[in-house]
PDB file of C-alpha atoms in Angstrom:
ATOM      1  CA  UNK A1391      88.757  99.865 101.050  1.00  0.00           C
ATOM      2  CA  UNK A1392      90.988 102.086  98.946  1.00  0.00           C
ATOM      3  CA  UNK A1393      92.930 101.695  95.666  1.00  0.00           C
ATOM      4  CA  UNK A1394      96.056 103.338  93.991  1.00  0.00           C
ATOM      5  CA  UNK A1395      95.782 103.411  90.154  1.00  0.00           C
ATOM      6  CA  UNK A1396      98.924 105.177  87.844  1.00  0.00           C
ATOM      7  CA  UNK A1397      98.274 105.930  84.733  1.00  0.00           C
ATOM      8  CA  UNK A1398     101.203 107.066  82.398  1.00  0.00           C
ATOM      9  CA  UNK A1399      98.814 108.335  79.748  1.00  0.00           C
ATOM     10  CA  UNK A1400      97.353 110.714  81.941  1.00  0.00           C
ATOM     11  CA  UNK A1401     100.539 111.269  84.192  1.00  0.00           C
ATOM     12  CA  UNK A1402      98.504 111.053  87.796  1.00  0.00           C
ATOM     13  CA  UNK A1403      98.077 108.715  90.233  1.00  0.00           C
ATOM     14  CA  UNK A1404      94.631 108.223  91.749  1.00  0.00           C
ATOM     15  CA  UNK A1405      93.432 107.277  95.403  1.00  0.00           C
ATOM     16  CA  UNK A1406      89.842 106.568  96.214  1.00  0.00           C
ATOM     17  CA  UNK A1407      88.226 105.706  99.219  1.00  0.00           C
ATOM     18  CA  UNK A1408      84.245 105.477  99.567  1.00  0.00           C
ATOM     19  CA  UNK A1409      84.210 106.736  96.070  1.00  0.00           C
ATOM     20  CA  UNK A1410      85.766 110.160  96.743  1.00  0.00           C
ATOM     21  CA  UNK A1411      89.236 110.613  94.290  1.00  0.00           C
ATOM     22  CA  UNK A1412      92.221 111.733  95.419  1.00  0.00           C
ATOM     23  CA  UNK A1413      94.492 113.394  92.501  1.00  0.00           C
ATOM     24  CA  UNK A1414      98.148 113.266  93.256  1.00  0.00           C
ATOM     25  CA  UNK A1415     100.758 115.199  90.663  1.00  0.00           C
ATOM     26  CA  UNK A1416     102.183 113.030  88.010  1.00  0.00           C
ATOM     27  CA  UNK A1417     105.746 111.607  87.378  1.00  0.00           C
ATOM     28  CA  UNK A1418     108.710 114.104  86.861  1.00  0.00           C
ATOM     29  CA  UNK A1419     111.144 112.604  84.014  1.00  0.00           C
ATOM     30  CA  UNK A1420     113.482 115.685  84.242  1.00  0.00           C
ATOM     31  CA  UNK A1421     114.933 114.979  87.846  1.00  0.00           C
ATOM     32  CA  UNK A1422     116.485 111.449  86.866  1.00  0.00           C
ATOM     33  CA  UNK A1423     119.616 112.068  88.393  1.00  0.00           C
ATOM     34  CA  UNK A1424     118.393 112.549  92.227  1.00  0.00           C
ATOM     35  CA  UNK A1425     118.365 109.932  94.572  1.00  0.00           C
ATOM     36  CA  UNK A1426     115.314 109.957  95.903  1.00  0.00           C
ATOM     37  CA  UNK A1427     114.603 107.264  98.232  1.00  0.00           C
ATOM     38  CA  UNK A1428     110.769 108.087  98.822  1.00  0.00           C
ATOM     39  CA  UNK A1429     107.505 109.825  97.941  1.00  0.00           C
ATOM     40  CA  UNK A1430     107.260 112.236 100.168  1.00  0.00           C
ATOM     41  CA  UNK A1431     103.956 114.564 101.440  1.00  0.00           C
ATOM     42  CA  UNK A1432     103.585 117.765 102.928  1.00  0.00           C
ATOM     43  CA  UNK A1433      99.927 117.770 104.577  1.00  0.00           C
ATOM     44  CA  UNK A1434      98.237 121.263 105.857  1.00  0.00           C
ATOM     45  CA  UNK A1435      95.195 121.115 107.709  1.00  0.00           C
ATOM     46  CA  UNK A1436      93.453 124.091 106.058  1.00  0.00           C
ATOM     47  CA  UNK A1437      90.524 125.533 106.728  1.00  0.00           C
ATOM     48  CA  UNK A1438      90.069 126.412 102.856  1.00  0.00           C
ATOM     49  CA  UNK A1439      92.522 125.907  99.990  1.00  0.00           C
ATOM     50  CA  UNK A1440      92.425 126.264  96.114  1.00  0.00           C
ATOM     51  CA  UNK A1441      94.411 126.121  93.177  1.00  0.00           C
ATOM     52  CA  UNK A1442      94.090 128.236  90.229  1.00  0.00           C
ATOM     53  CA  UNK A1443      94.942 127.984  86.507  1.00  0.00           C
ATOM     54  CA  UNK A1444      95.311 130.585  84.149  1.00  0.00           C
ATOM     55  CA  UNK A1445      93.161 132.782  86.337  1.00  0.00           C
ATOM     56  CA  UNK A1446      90.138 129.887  86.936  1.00  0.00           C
ATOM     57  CA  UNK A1447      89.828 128.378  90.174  1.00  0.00           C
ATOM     58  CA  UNK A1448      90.502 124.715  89.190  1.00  0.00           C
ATOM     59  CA  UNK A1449      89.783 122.984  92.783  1.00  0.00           C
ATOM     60  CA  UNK A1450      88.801 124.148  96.301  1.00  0.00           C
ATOM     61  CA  UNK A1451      87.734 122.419  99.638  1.00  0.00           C
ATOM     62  CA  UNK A1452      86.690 123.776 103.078  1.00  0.00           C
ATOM     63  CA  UNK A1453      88.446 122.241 106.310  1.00  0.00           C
ATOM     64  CA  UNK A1454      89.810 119.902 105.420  1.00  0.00           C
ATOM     65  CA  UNK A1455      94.104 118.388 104.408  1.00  0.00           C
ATOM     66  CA  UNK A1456      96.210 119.817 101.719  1.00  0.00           C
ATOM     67  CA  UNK A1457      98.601 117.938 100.598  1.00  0.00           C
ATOM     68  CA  UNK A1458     101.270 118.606  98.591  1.00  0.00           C
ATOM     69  CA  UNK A1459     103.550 115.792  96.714  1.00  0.00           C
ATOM     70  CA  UNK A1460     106.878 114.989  95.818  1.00  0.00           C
ATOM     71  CA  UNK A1461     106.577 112.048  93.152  1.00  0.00           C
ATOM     72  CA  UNK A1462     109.979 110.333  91.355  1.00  0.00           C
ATOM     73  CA  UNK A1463     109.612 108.385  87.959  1.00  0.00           C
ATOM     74  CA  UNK A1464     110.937 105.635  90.673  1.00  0.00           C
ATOM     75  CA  UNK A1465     108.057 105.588  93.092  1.00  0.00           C
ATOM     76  CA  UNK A1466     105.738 102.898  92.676  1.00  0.00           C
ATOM     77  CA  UNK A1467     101.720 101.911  93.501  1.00  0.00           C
ATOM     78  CA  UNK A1468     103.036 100.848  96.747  1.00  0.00           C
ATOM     79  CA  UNK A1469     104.051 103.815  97.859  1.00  0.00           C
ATOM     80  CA  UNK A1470     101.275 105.994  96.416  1.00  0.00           C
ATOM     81  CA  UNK A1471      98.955 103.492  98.242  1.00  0.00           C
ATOM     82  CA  UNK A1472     101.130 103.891 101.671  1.00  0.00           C
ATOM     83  CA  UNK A1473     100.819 108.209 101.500  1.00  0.00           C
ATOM     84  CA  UNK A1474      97.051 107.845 100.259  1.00  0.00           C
ATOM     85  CA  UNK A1475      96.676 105.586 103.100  1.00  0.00           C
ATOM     86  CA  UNK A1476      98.384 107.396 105.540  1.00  0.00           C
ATOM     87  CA  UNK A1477      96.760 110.911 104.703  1.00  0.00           C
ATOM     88  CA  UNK A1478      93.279 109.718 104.766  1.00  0.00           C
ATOM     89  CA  UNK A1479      93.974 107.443 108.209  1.00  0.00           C
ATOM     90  CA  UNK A1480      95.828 110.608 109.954  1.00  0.00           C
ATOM     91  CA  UNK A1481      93.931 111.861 112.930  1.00  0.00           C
ATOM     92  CA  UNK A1482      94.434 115.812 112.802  1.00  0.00           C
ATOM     93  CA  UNK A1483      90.478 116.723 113.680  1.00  0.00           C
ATOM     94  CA  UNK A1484      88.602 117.366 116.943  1.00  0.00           C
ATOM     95  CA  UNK A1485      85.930 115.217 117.452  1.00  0.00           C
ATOM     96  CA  UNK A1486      82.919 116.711 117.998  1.00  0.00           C
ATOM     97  CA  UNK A1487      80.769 115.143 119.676  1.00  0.00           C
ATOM     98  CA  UNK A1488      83.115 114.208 122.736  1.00  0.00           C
ATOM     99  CA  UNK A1489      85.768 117.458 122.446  1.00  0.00           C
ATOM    100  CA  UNK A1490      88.697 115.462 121.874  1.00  0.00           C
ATOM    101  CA  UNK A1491      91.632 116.942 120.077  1.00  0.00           C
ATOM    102  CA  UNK A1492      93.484 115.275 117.382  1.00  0.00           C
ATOM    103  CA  UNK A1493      90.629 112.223 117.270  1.00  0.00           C
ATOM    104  CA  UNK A1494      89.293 111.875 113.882  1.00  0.00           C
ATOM    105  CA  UNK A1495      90.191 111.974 110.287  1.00  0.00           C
ATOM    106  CA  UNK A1496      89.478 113.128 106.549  1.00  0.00           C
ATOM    107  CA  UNK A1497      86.523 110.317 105.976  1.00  0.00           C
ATOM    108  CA  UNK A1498      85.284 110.286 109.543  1.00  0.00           C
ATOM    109  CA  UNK A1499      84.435 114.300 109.301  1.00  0.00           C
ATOM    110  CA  UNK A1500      83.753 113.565 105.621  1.00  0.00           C
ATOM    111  CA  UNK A1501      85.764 116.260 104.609  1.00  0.00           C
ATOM    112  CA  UNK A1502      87.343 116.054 100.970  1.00  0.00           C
ATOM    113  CA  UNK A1503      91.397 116.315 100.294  1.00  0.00           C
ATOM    114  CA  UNK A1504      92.953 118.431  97.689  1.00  0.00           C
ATOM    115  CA  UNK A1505      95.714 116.752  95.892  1.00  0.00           C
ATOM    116  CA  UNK A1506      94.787 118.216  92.283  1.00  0.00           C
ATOM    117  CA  UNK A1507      95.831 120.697  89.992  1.00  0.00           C
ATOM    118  CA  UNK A1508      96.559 120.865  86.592  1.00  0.00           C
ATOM    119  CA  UNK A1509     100.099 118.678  85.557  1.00  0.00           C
ATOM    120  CA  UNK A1510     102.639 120.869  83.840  1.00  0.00           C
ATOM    121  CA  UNK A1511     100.823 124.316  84.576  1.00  0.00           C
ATOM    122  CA  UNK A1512     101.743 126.714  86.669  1.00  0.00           C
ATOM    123  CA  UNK A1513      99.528 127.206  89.401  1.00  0.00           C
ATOM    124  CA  UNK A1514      98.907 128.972  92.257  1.00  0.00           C
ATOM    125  CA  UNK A1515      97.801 127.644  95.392  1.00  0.00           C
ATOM    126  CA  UNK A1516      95.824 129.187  98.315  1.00  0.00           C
ATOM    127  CA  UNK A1517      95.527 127.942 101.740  1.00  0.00           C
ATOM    128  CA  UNK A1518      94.091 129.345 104.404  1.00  0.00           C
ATOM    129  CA  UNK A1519      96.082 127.100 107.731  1.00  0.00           C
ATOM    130  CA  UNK A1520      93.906 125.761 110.249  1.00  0.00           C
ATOM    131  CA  UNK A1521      95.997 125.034 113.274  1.00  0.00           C
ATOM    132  CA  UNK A1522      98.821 125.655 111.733  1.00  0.00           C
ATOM    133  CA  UNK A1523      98.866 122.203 111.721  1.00  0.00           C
ATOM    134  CA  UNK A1524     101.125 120.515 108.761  1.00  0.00           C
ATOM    135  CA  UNK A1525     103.002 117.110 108.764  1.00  0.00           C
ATOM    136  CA  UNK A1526     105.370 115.665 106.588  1.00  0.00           C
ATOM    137  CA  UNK A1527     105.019 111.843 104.954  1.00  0.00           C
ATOM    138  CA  UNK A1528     107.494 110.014 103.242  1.00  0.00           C
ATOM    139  CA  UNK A1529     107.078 105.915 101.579  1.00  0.00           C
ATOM    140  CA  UNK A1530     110.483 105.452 103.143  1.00  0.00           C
ATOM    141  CA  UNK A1531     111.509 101.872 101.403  1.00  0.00           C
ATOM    142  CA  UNK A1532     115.322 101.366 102.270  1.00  0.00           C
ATOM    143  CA  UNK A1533     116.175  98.766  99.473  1.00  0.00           C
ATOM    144  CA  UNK A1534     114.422 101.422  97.018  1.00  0.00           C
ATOM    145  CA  UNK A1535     117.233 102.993  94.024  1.00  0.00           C
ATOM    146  CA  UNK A1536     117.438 105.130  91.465  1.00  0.00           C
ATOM    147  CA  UNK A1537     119.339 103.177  89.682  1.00  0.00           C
ATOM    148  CA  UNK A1538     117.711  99.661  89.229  1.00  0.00           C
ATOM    149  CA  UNK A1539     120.428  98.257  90.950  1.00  0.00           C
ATOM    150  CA  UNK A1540     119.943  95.916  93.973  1.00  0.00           C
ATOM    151  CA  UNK A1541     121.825  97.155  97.251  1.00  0.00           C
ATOM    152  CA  UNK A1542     123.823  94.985  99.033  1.00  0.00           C
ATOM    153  CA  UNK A1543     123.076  94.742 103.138  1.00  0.00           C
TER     154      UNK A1543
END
């Protein structure tokens, strides 16, 4: 089972699944304006990735998914839970024991995701692309505004 937790205090959203976390970028109050209808997720299969701080390596993995996300002060839990759901269910791995392309996923190969960074730094990320193989995500939710306003159908 997974869960989504926000937390404003710490501006970040959390996944977990079978205890591993899964940091996503907080909140961006500065971009009010947009009309962003979704969160939205770039994911890289990588066969190495890191992101560093102030010259200090704050996070690597191996193989594994990089993902990189867009976040709106309007998104919600529910669509945090639909990307963290959707990158940890997506099938981008050979299996293999039987040789089949594009069979298993992130927990199956028990490979970790990096999501993290610092919020508010400037950092720079290295990937090394595995494939290249990168996909995009978004929490599409049509009756979703900006403005608090109900649509109309």
């Amino acid at each position: 089972m997974h869960s989504v937790s926000i937390s404003p205090y710490f501006a970040s959203i959390i996944c977990t699944k079978n205890k591993q976390k899964f940091l996503l970028p907080s909140l961006n109050k500065h971009h009010r304006n947009l009309q962003i209808r979704a969160m939205r997720a770039v994911v890289q299969r990588v066969a190495s990735a890191s992101v560093e701080v102030d010259g200090r390596i704050v996070s690597e993995i191996g193989p594994s998914l990089l993902v990189l996300v867009g976040i709106h002060d309007s998104d919600t839990e529910s669509d945090a839970d639909y990307i963290c759901r959707k990158v940890l269910n997506m099938r981008l791995f050979t299996n293999e024991n039987t040789g089949k392309g594009w069979d298993q996923n992130v927990m199956q190969r028990n490979y970790g995701v990096l999501l993290d960074g610092v919020f508010g730094a400037m950092m720079k990320v290295s990937l090394v692309n595995d494939g290249p193989v990168t996909m995009q995500l978004d929490s599409s939710q049509p009756s979703k505004n900006t403005t608090g306003v109900a649509e109309e159908s």
